[in-house]
mmCIF file of C-alpha atoms in Angstrom:
data_model
loop_
_atom_site.group_PDB
_atom_site.id
_atom_site.type_symbol
_atom_site.label_atom_id
_atom_site.label_comp_id
_atom_site.label_asym_id
_atom_site.label_seq_id
_atom_site.Cartn_x
_atom_site.Cartn_y
_atom_site.Cartn_z
ATOM 1 C CA MET A 1278 239.404 15.693 115.736
ATOM 2 C CA LYS A 1279 242.155 14.693 113.312
ATOM 3 C CA LYS A 1280 242.339 16.364 109.922
ATOM 4 C CA VAL A 1281 240.384 14.310 107.395
ATOM 5 C CA LYS A 1282 241.787 13.333 104.001
ATOM 6 C CA SER A 1283 238.677 13.633 101.857
ATOM 7 C CA ILE A 1284 235.347 15.482 101.908
ATOM 8 C CA LEU A 1285 232.423 14.905 99.545
ATOM 9 C CA LEU A 1286 229.760 17.594 99.375
ATOM 10 C CA PHE A 1287 226.453 16.377 97.899
ATOM 11 C CA VAL A 1288 224.025 19.150 96.959
ATOM 12 C CA VAL A 1289 220.482 17.985 96.152
ATOM 13 C CA ASP A 1290 218.883 20.976 94.452
ATOM 14 C CA GLY A 1291 215.522 22.029 95.897
ATOM 15 C CA LEU A 1292 215.526 19.525 98.758
ATOM 16 C CA ARG A 1293 213.257 20.479 101.659
ATOM 17 C CA PRO A 1294 213.803 18.800 105.053
ATOM 18 C CA ASP A 1295 210.196 17.650 105.149
ATOM 19 C CA GLY A 1296 210.731 16.242 101.668
ATOM 20 C CA LEU A 1297 213.271 13.878 103.188
ATOM 21 C CA LYS A 1298 210.714 12.804 105.747
ATOM 22 C CA GLY A 1299 208.121 12.104 103.062
ATOM 23 C CA ALA A 1300 210.408 10.136 100.751
ATOM 24 C CA TYR A 1301 212.086 6.740 101.141
ATOM 25 C CA THR A 1302 215.749 7.643 101.646
ATOM 26 C CA PRO A 1303 217.611 4.800 103.412
ATOM 27 C CA CYS A 1304 221.078 6.061 102.464
ATOM 28 C CA ILE A 1305 220.527 9.609 103.718
ATOM 29 C CA ASP A 1306 218.747 8.215 106.787
ATOM 30 C CA ASP A 1307 221.884 6.193 107.570
ATOM 31 C CA LEU A 1308 224.039 9.319 107.238
ATOM 32 C CA VAL A 1309 221.727 11.070 109.708
ATOM 33 C CA SER A 1310 221.940 8.154 112.144
ATOM 34 C CA ASP A 1311 225.707 7.885 111.808
ATOM 35 C CA GLY A 1312 226.426 11.613 111.844
ATOM 36 C CA ALA A 1313 225.322 15.086 112.912
ATOM 37 C CA TYR A 1314 222.448 16.958 111.334
ATOM 38 C CA THR A 1315 219.930 19.756 111.413
ATOM 39 C CA PHE A 1316 216.702 20.066 109.485
ATOM 40 C CA LYS A 1317 216.562 23.762 110.329
ATOM 41 C CA ALA A 1318 219.553 25.156 108.418
ATOM 42 C CA LYS A 1319 218.920 28.364 106.473
ATOM 43 C CA THR A 1320 219.846 29.428 102.992
ATOM 44 C CA VAL A 1321 220.214 32.992 101.667
ATOM 45 C CA MET A 1322 218.077 35.397 99.695
ATOM 46 C CA PRO A 1323 217.440 35.327 96.841
ATOM 47 C CA SER A 1324 216.630 31.646 97.389
ATOM 48 C CA VAL A 1325 217.515 30.543 93.866
ATOM 49 C CA THR A 1326 220.195 28.107 92.791
ATOM 50 C CA LEU A 1327 223.269 30.051 91.692
ATOM 51 C CA PRO A 1328 223.207 32.702 94.453
ATOM 52 C CA CYS A 1329 222.659 29.957 97.047
ATOM 53 C CA ILE A 1330 225.377 27.589 95.831
ATOM 54 C CA ALA A 1331 227.771 30.502 95.335
ATOM 55 C CA SER A 1332 227.115 31.442 98.966
ATOM 56 C CA MET A 1333 227.714 27.830 100.010
ATOM 57 C CA LEU A 1334 231.111 27.585 98.296
ATOM 58 C CA LEU A 1335 232.240 31.203 98.734
ATOM 59 C CA GLY A 1336 231.423 31.259 102.449
ATOM 60 C CA THR A 1337 229.571 34.544 102.349
ATOM 61 C CA GLU A 1338 226.231 36.085 101.350
ATOM 62 C CA PRO A 1339 225.102 37.430 97.964
ATOM 63 C CA LYS A 1340 225.535 41.038 99.105
ATOM 64 C CA SER A 1341 229.250 40.303 99.426
ATOM 65 C CA HIS A 1342 229.929 38.055 96.424
ATOM 66 C CA GLY A 1343 227.504 39.771 94.050
ATOM 67 C CA VAL A 1344 225.812 36.703 92.518
ATOM 68 C CA ILE A 1345 222.141 37.628 92.842
ATOM 69 C CA THR A 1346 220.618 35.808 89.845
ATOM 70 C CA ASN A 1347 221.263 32.571 87.977
ATOM 71 C CA THR A 1348 223.855 34.447 85.912
ATOM 72 C CA TRP A 1349 227.402 34.460 87.295
ATOM 73 C CA ASN A 1350 228.914 37.814 88.342
ATOM 74 C CA SER A 1351 232.632 37.861 87.523
ATOM 75 C CA THR A 1352 233.377 39.998 90.601
ATOM 76 C CA ALA A 1353 232.684 36.901 92.701
ATOM 77 C CA HIS A 1354 236.053 35.497 91.619
ATOM 78 C CA HIS A 1355 237.696 38.057 93.923
ATOM 79 C CA ILE A 1356 236.569 35.749 96.753
ATOM 80 C CA PRO A 1357 238.197 32.292 96.877
ATOM 81 C CA SER A 1358 235.739 29.398 96.806
ATOM 82 C CA ILE A 1359 236.363 26.304 98.881
ATOM 83 C CA ILE A 1360 237.493 24.645 95.625
ATOM 84 C CA ASP A 1361 240.066 27.398 95.023
ATOM 85 C CA LEU A 1362 241.210 27.240 98.627
ATOM 86 C CA VAL A 1363 241.705 23.475 98.708
ATOM 87 C CA HIS A 1364 243.581 23.506 95.404
ATOM 88 C CA SER A 1365 245.828 26.371 96.531
ATOM 89 C CA GLU A 1366 246.942 24.191 99.449
ATOM 90 C CA GLY A 1367 248.214 21.538 97.041
ATOM 91 C CA MET A 1368 245.225 19.235 97.559
ATOM 92 C CA THR A 1369 243.094 17.683 94.827
ATOM 93 C CA THR A 1370 239.606 18.761 93.785
ATOM 94 C CA SER A 1371 236.827 17.434 91.572
ATOM 95 C CA SER A 1372 233.341 18.449 90.501
ATOM 96 C CA PHE A 1373 230.363 16.518 89.080
ATOM 97 C CA TYR A 1374 227.243 18.440 88.105
ATOM 98 C CA ASN A 1375 224.307 18.532 85.701
ATOM 99 C CA TRP A 1376 223.386 22.221 85.614
ATOM 100 C CA GLU A 1377 225.762 24.160 83.399
ATOM 101 C CA PRO A 1378 225.897 27.588 85.163
ATOM 102 C CA LEU A 1379 227.799 25.899 88.025
ATOM 103 C CA ARG A 1380 230.908 25.895 85.804
ATOM 104 C CA ASP A 1381 232.006 29.207 87.357
ATOM 105 C CA LEU A 1382 232.077 28.147 91.012
ATOM 106 C CA SER A 1383 235.880 28.022 90.978
ATOM 107 C CA LYS A 1384 238.605 29.916 89.192
ATOM 108 C CA PRO A 1385 240.200 28.394 86.073
ATOM 109 C CA GLY A 1386 242.829 25.851 87.082
ATOM 110 C CA SER A 1387 241.385 25.037 90.504
ATOM 111 C CA LEU A 1388 239.796 21.722 89.514
ATOM 112 C CA ASN A 1389 241.801 18.559 88.940
ATOM 113 C CA ALA A 1390 238.732 16.967 87.325
ATOM 114 C CA SER A 1391 235.358 18.318 86.227
ATOM 115 C CA PHE A 1392 232.421 16.377 84.750
ATOM 116 C CA PHE A 1393 229.282 18.031 83.358
ATOM 117 C CA LEU A 1394 226.251 16.403 81.766
ATOM 118 C CA ASP A 1395 223.278 18.459 80.577
ATOM 119 C CA ASN A 1396 220.690 16.135 82.095
ATOM 120 C CA CYS A 1397 219.264 17.729 85.239
ATOM 121 C CA GLU A 1398 215.717 17.470 83.831
ATOM 122 C CA ASP A 1399 216.152 13.784 83.000
ATOM 123 C CA PRO A 1400 214.744 11.462 85.721
ATOM 124 C CA GLN A 1401 217.878 9.317 85.302
ATOM 125 C CA GLY A 1402 220.265 12.275 85.191
ATOM 126 C CA ASP A 1403 221.370 12.215 88.816
ATOM 127 C CA LEU A 1404 222.105 8.500 88.554
ATOM 128 C CA GLU A 1405 224.375 9.123 85.571
ATOM 129 C CA ILE A 1406 226.239 11.851 87.477
ATOM 130 C CA ALA A 1407 226.634 9.389 90.357
ATOM 131 C CA ARG A 1408 228.030 6.754 88.001
ATOM 132 C CA LEU A 1409 230.664 9.174 86.738
ATOM 133 C CA ALA A 1410 231.583 10.202 90.276
ATOM 134 C CA ALA A 1411 231.731 6.618 91.534
ATOM 135 C CA ASP A 1412 233.949 5.504 88.663
ATOM 136 C CA TYR A 1413 236.342 8.418 88.910
ATOM 137 C CA LEU A 1414 236.641 8.638 92.684
ATOM 138 C CA SER A 1415 237.175 4.896 93.074
ATOM 139 C CA HIS A 1416 240.465 5.276 91.216
ATOM 140 C CA ASN A 1417 241.314 8.891 91.999
ATOM 141 C CA PRO A 1418 240.869 9.758 95.695
ATOM 142 C CA THR A 1419 240.230 13.486 95.922
ATOM 143 C CA SER A 1420 240.597 15.896 98.847
ATOM 144 C CA PHE A 1421 237.401 17.802 98.064
ATOM 145 C CA THR A 1422 234.592 16.728 95.761
ATOM 146 C CA PHE A 1423 231.475 18.710 94.819
ATOM 147 C CA ILE A 1424 228.570 16.570 93.557
ATOM 148 C CA TYR A 1425 225.449 18.391 92.398
ATOM 149 C CA LEU A 1426 222.213 16.506 91.730
ATOM 150 C CA GLY A 1427 219.680 18.699 89.956
ATOM 151 C CA TYR A 1428 216.644 16.576 89.197
ATOM 152 C CA THR A 1429 214.811 17.150 92.500
ATOM 153 C CA ASP A 1430 214.510 20.852 91.672
ATOM 154 C CA ALA A 1431 213.406 20.061 88.116
ATOM 155 C CA ALA A 1432 210.721 17.749 89.523
ATOM 156 C CA GLY A 1433 209.586 20.452 91.933
ATOM 157 C CA HIS A 1434 209.091 22.879 89.056
ATOM 158 C CA LYS A 1435 207.347 20.248 86.922
ATOM 159 C CA TYR A 1436 205.137 18.475 89.458
ATOM 160 C CA GLY A 1437 205.212 20.772 92.491
ATOM 161 C CA TRP A 1438 207.085 20.540 95.779
ATOM 162 C CA MET A 1439 205.807 17.832 98.160
ATOM 163 C CA THR A 1440 204.067 15.888 95.364
ATOM 164 C CA ASP A 1441 204.595 12.253 94.430
ATOM 165 C CA GLY A 1442 206.812 13.288 91.525
ATOM 166 C CA TYR A 1443 208.942 15.379 93.871
ATOM 167 C CA PHE A 1444 209.305 12.536 96.392
ATOM 168 C CA GLU A 1445 210.318 10.147 93.603
ATOM 169 C CA ALA A 1446 213.056 12.580 92.582
ATOM 170 C CA ILE A 1447 214.379 12.689 96.158
ATOM 171 C CA GLU A 1448 214.444 8.904 96.203
ATOM 172 C CA LYS A 1449 216.535 8.889 93.001
ATOM 173 C CA ALA A 1450 218.954 11.350 94.594
ATOM 174 C CA ASP A 1451 219.252 9.010 97.579
ATOM 175 C CA ILE A 1452 220.102 6.116 95.254
ATOM 176 C CA ALA A 1453 222.665 8.312 93.493
ATOM 177 C CA ILE A 1454 224.377 9.179 96.780
ATOM 178 C CA GLU A 1455 224.319 5.532 97.823
ATOM 179 C CA ARG A 1456 226.046 4.488 94.593
ATOM 180 C CA VAL A 1457 228.913 6.886 95.197
ATOM 181 C CA LEU A 1458 229.338 5.863 98.834
ATOM 182 C CA LYS A 1459 229.252 2.145 98.019
ATOM 183 C CA ALA A 1460 231.937 2.610 95.365
ATOM 184 C CA LEU A 1461 234.151 4.469 97.840
ATOM 185 C CA LYS A 1462 233.670 1.776 100.458
ATOM 186 C CA ARG A 1463 234.602 -0.952 97.972
ATOM 187 C CA SER A 1464 237.759 0.900 96.973
ATOM 188 C CA GLY A 1465 238.693 1.662 100.577
ATOM 189 C CA THR A 1466 238.713 5.420 99.999
ATOM 190 C CA ALA A 1467 235.743 6.010 102.325
ATOM 191 C CA ARG A 1468 238.041 5.649 105.320
ATOM 192 C CA ASN A 1469 239.059 8.974 106.865
ATOM 193 C CA SER A 1470 236.439 10.709 104.713
ATOM 194 C CA VAL A 1471 233.548 12.990 105.593
ATOM 195 C CA PHE A 1472 230.275 13.272 103.675
ATOM 196 C CA ILE A 1473 227.958 16.293 103.658
ATOM 197 C CA VAL A 1474 224.431 16.212 102.217
ATOM 198 C CA THR A 1475 222.601 19.508 101.945
ATOM 199 C CA SER A 1476 220.602 21.677 99.554
ATOM 200 C CA ASP A 1477 220.638 25.144 98.062
ATOM 201 C CA HIS A 1478 217.001 26.055 98.758
ATOM 202 C CA GLY A 1479 213.553 24.562 99.221
ATOM 203 C CA GLY A 1480 210.394 25.403 97.320
ATOM 204 C CA HIS A 1481 206.628 25.728 97.400
ATOM 205 C CA GLY A 1482 203.968 25.116 94.782
ATOM 206 C CA LYS A 1483 206.021 24.923 91.596
ATOM 207 C CA THR A 1484 208.484 27.670 92.418
ATOM 208 C CA HIS A 1485 210.947 29.145 94.955
ATOM 209 C CA GLY A 1486 212.965 32.312 95.483
ATOM 210 C CA THR A 1487 210.909 33.987 98.205
ATOM 211 C CA GLU A 1488 211.396 34.532 101.933
ATOM 212 C CA MET A 1489 208.832 31.838 102.751
ATOM 213 C CA GLN A 1490 210.157 29.268 105.209
ATOM 214 C CA GLU A 1491 209.450 26.527 102.666
ATOM 215 C CA ASP A 1492 212.032 28.178 100.391
ATOM 216 C CA LEU A 1493 214.607 29.124 103.028
ATOM 217 C CA ILE A 1494 214.920 26.047 105.291
ATOM 218 C CA ILE A 1495 217.278 23.278 104.133
ATOM 219 C CA PRO A 1496 218.750 20.078 105.583
ATOM 220 C CA TRP A 1497 222.424 19.986 106.573
ATOM 221 C CA ILE A 1498 223.813 16.516 107.284
ATOM 222 C CA ILE A 1499 227.433 15.559 107.957
ATOM 223 C CA SER A 1500 228.760 12.063 108.568
ATOM 224 C CA GLY A 1501 232.036 10.170 108.485
ATOM 225 C CA SER A 1502 235.434 10.114 110.130
ATOM 226 C CA GLY A 1503 235.355 11.723 113.581
ATOM 227 C CA ILE A 1504 231.802 13.080 113.303
ATOM 228 C CA PRO A 1505 229.533 12.327 116.305
ATOM 229 C CA SER A 1506 226.752 9.825 115.589
ATOM 230 C CA GLY A 1507 223.028 10.514 115.749
ATOM 231 C CA PHE A 1508 223.647 14.048 116.968
ATOM 232 C CA GLU A 1509 221.091 16.753 116.213
ATOM 233 C CA LEU A 1510 222.795 20.135 116.009
ATOM 234 C CA ASN A 1511 221.141 22.740 118.199
ATOM 235 C CA GLU A 1512 223.268 25.670 117.072
ATOM 236 C CA PRO A 1513 222.072 27.803 114.127
ATOM 237 C CA VAL A 1514 223.513 26.616 110.815
ATOM 238 C CA SER A 1515 223.606 28.686 107.634
ATOM 239 C CA ILE A 1516 224.447 27.637 104.109
ATOM 240 C CA ILE A 1517 227.457 29.983 104.295
ATOM 241 C CA ASP A 1518 228.885 27.908 107.165
ATOM 242 C CA THR A 1519 229.516 24.982 104.816
ATOM 243 C CA ALA A 1520 232.797 26.191 103.291
ATOM 244 C CA PRO A 1521 234.371 27.258 106.626
ATOM 245 C CA THR A 1522 233.481 23.898 108.165
ATOM 246 C CA ILE A 1523 235.025 22.016 105.229
ATOM 247 C CA ALA A 1524 238.182 24.142 105.488
ATOM 248 C CA GLU A 1525 238.428 23.415 109.213
ATOM 249 C CA LEU A 1526 238.048 19.672 108.618
ATOM 250 C CA LEU A 1527 240.855 19.764 106.048
ATOM 251 C CA GLY A 1528 243.098 21.858 108.307
ATOM 252 C CA ILE A 1529 242.985 24.992 106.122
ATOM 253 C CA SER A 1530 242.712 28.566 107.391
ATOM 254 C CA GLN A 1531 239.553 30.467 106.463
ATOM 255 C CA PRO A 1532 240.008 33.439 104.063
ATOM 256 C CA LYS A 1533 239.254 36.874 105.463
ATOM 257 C CA GLU A 1534 236.542 37.398 102.842
ATOM 258 C CA TRP A 1535 234.384 34.601 104.233
ATOM 259 C CA THR A 1536 231.730 35.561 106.784
ATOM 260 C CA GLY A 1537 230.439 32.056 107.519
ATOM 261 C CA ARG A 1538 231.533 30.259 110.669
ATOM 262 C CA VAL A 1539 232.671 26.764 111.525
ATOM 263 C CA VAL A 1540 229.921 24.459 112.838
ATOM 264 C CA LYS A 1541 231.723 23.763 116.104
ATOM 265 C CA GLN A 1542 229.416 21.114 117.505
ATOM 266 C CA ILE A 1543 230.619 18.488 115.040
ATOM 267 C CA PHE A 1544 234.044 18.597 116.677
ATOM 268 C CA ARG A 1545 232.802 17.382 120.033
ATOM 269 C CA GLU A 1546 233.938 13.934 121.183
ATOM 270 C CA ASN A 1547 231.861 10.971 119.995
#
């Protein structure tokens, strides 16, 4: 597989794989059909947002990076995140998010652009984040982009996981992702790009954070340039494998501090 020019990582907070199956998600369904996927990927404990997303971007587990609550631990900056790594290689980076504690996922100076709106509990919040991302990325192609959509988790806490309110939130996240992808296609920047859609954790009832399978199992979907189509991954995939796989796609060596591994099956011939 040739090195890709651009990777977009969409994180839909609190998205369970069976939530995708219960909601109307034509955009994500197309990414599944056109790419590789597993609905059996695993997150880390504690299965709460900041430890999980830190593990995703730092390529290692909470016991190594030290983020074990929704408060950032400054010692985690001793480990380079995928944002830090991409920027250190002279590539461009951007971040779009609507939950403020995610501000610390990279070291100061590692982001070429960063957009935050305090609207993750607003039913329209993810769509506004998508609008910002679509507008910016259409005119500023970026090597690595992190896009966090927080309303699905907020809906889970408000209405309960696997309720109508939760499914409606997933459907809004799907529309948000579609808006970004359509903008990139119109601008021509979608060519030689790869798109990842995943989550930080699942949930049950109106909560999460336990070792229940409903909390620990997440979707992991990758589609785009050079990725095999309609291919269900049968190798184990962990949330900490996300950063190493992105680094491999961009042709960057993995830091020694990372313990995740590259998802090798996506590099098989189409």
